[in-house]
Amino acid sequence: TMFNSEWNYIRIFCAILAGGILGFLVYNLYPAKVFMGDTGSLAIGGALASTAILTGTPMFLALAGIIYVAETLSVVIQVIYFKRTRKRIFLMAPLHHHYEHKGWNEIKVVTIFTIVTIFSSVLAFLLMR
């Protein structure tokens, strides 16, 4: 399992990654002074996916990142549905824009998405043990 000592190098990598992300988060809290671009988010996503594959836990990563899965699926569903019916399911895709168009402010969207992510991450961790 991934809790054996043979995974120490992955633990160290994850600790370094988490430290870097937390350092960025300080400047990204509302009102944000720094915004992450595609290069940063794709690198973090690639690092997380690689870690999940190396540890044999890709399904737990999908559960922990359920918001990211929902964001991606909302775009896919919107495009397919629109091409077939010429109607939209969501006011706008990805999903966070749908909620903004429903009247939620940015702080509410981020807070709720963060709570869901924390809950799903804890659940994934508990199921993994």
Coordinates of C-alpha atoms in Angstrom, one line a residue:
T1 CA 0.0 0.0 0.0
M2 CA 1.0 3.6 -0.3
F3 CA 1.5 3.9 3.5
N4 CA 4.6 1.7 3.4
S5 CA 8.1 3.3 3.7
E6 CA 8.8 2.5 0.1
W7 CA 6.7 5.6 -0.8
N8 CA 8.9 8.1 1.1
Y9 CA 10.0 9.8 -2.1
I10 CA 6.4 10.4 -3.1
R11 CA 5.6 11.7 0.3
I12 CA 8.5 14.2 0.1
F13 CA 7.4 15.3 -3.4
C14 CA 3.8 15.8 -2.2
A15 CA 5.0 17.8 0.8
I16 CA 7.1 20.0 -1.5
L17 CA 4.2 20.4 -3.9
A18 CA 1.8 21.3 -1.0
G19 CA 4.3 23.8 0.4
G20 CA 4.6 25.5 -3.0
I21 CA 0.8 25.6 -3.4
L22 CA 0.2 27.0 0.1
G23 CA 2.9 29.7 -0.6
F24 CA 0.9 30.7 -3.7
L25 CA -2.4 30.6 -1.8
V26 CA -1.3 33.4 0.5
Y27 CA -1.3 35.8 -2.5
N28 CA -4.3 34.2 -4.1
L29 CA -6.8 34.7 -1.3
Y30 CA -9.6 37.3 -1.9
P31 CA -8.8 39.9 -3.2
A32 CA -6.2 38.0 -5.2
K33 CA -2.9 39.7 -6.0
V34 CA -1.6 36.9 -8.1
F35 CA -3.5 34.6 -10.5
M36 CA -2.4 31.1 -11.6
G37 CA -2.3 30.6 -15.3
D38 CA -2.6 27.4 -17.4
T39 CA 1.1 26.6 -17.0
G40 CA 0.8 26.4 -13.2
S41 CA -2.6 24.6 -13.0
L42 CA -1.6 22.1 -15.7
A43 CA 1.7 21.4 -13.9
I44 CA -0.1 20.8 -10.6
G45 CA -2.7 18.6 -12.3
G46 CA 0.0 16.6 -14.0
A47 CA 1.9 16.2 -10.7
L48 CA -1.3 15.0 -8.9
A49 CA -2.2 12.6 -11.7
S50 CA 1.3 11.2 -11.8
T51 CA 1.3 10.7 -8.1
A52 CA -2.1 9.0 -8.2
I53 CA -0.9 6.6 -11.0
L54 CA 2.4 5.8 -9.2
T55 CA 0.5 5.0 -6.0
G56 CA -2.3 3.1 -7.7
T57 CA -5.0 5.5 -6.5
P58 CA -6.4 7.3 -9.6
M59 CA -10.1 6.7 -8.6
F60 CA -9.4 8.4 -5.2
L61 CA -7.9 11.4 -7.0
A62 CA -11.1 11.6 -9.1
L63 CA -13.2 11.6 -5.8
A64 CA -10.9 14.1 -4.1
G65 CA -11.1 16.4 -7.2
I66 CA -14.9 15.9 -7.8
I67 CA -15.2 19.7 -8.4
Y68 CA -12.7 19.5 -11.2
V69 CA -14.5 16.5 -12.7
A70 CA -17.8 18.3 -12.5
E71 CA -16.3 21.4 -14.1
T72 CA -15.0 19.3 -17.0
L73 CA -18.1 17.3 -17.4
S74 CA -20.3 20.4 -17.4
V75 CA -18.5 21.6 -20.5
V76 CA -18.7 18.2 -22.2
I77 CA -22.4 17.9 -21.4
Q78 CA -23.2 21.4 -22.5
V79 CA -21.4 21.0 -25.9
I80 CA -23.0 17.6 -26.7
Y81 CA -26.5 18.7 -25.6
F82 CA -26.3 22.0 -27.5
K83 CA -25.1 20.3 -30.7
R84 CA -28.0 17.9 -30.5
T85 CA -30.8 20.1 -29.4
R86 CA -29.6 23.7 -30.0
K87 CA -30.6 24.4 -26.3
R88 CA -28.3 24.8 -23.2
I89 CA -28.5 22.8 -20.0
F90 CA -26.5 25.3 -18.0
L91 CA -26.6 29.1 -18.4
M92 CA -22.9 28.9 -19.1
A93 CA -20.2 26.3 -18.8
P94 CA -18.0 25.5 -16.9
L95 CA -20.2 25.0 -13.9
H96 CA -18.8 27.9 -11.8
H97 CA -19.9 30.4 -14.5
H98 CA -23.4 28.8 -14.4
Y99 CA -23.7 29.7 -10.7
E100 CA -22.3 33.2 -11.3
H101 CA -25.0 33.8 -13.8
K102 CA -27.6 32.5 -11.3
G103 CA -26.5 35.4 -9.0
W104 CA -23.9 33.8 -6.8
N105 CA -20.9 36.1 -6.2
E106 CA -17.3 34.9 -6.6
I107 CA -16.7 34.5 -2.9
K108 CA -19.8 32.2 -2.5
V109 CA -18.8 30.0 -5.5
V110 CA -15.2 29.6 -4.2
T111 CA -16.4 29.0 -0.6
I112 CA -18.9 26.3 -1.6
F113 CA -16.5 24.6 -4.1
T114 CA -13.8 24.7 -1.4
I115 CA -16.0 23.0 1.2
V116 CA -17.0 20.3 -1.3
T117 CA -13.4 19.7 -2.2
I118 CA -12.3 19.5 1.4
F119 CA -15.2 17.0 2.2
S120 CA -14.5 14.9 -0.9
S121 CA -10.7 14.9 -0.2
V122 CA -11.3 13.7 3.4
L123 CA -13.7 11.0 2.1
A124 CA -11.2 9.8 -0.5
F125 CA -8.4 9.7 2.2
L126 CA -10.7 7.7 4.6
L127 CA -11.7 5.3 1.8
M128 CA -8.1 4.8 0.8
R129 CA -7.1 3.5 4.2

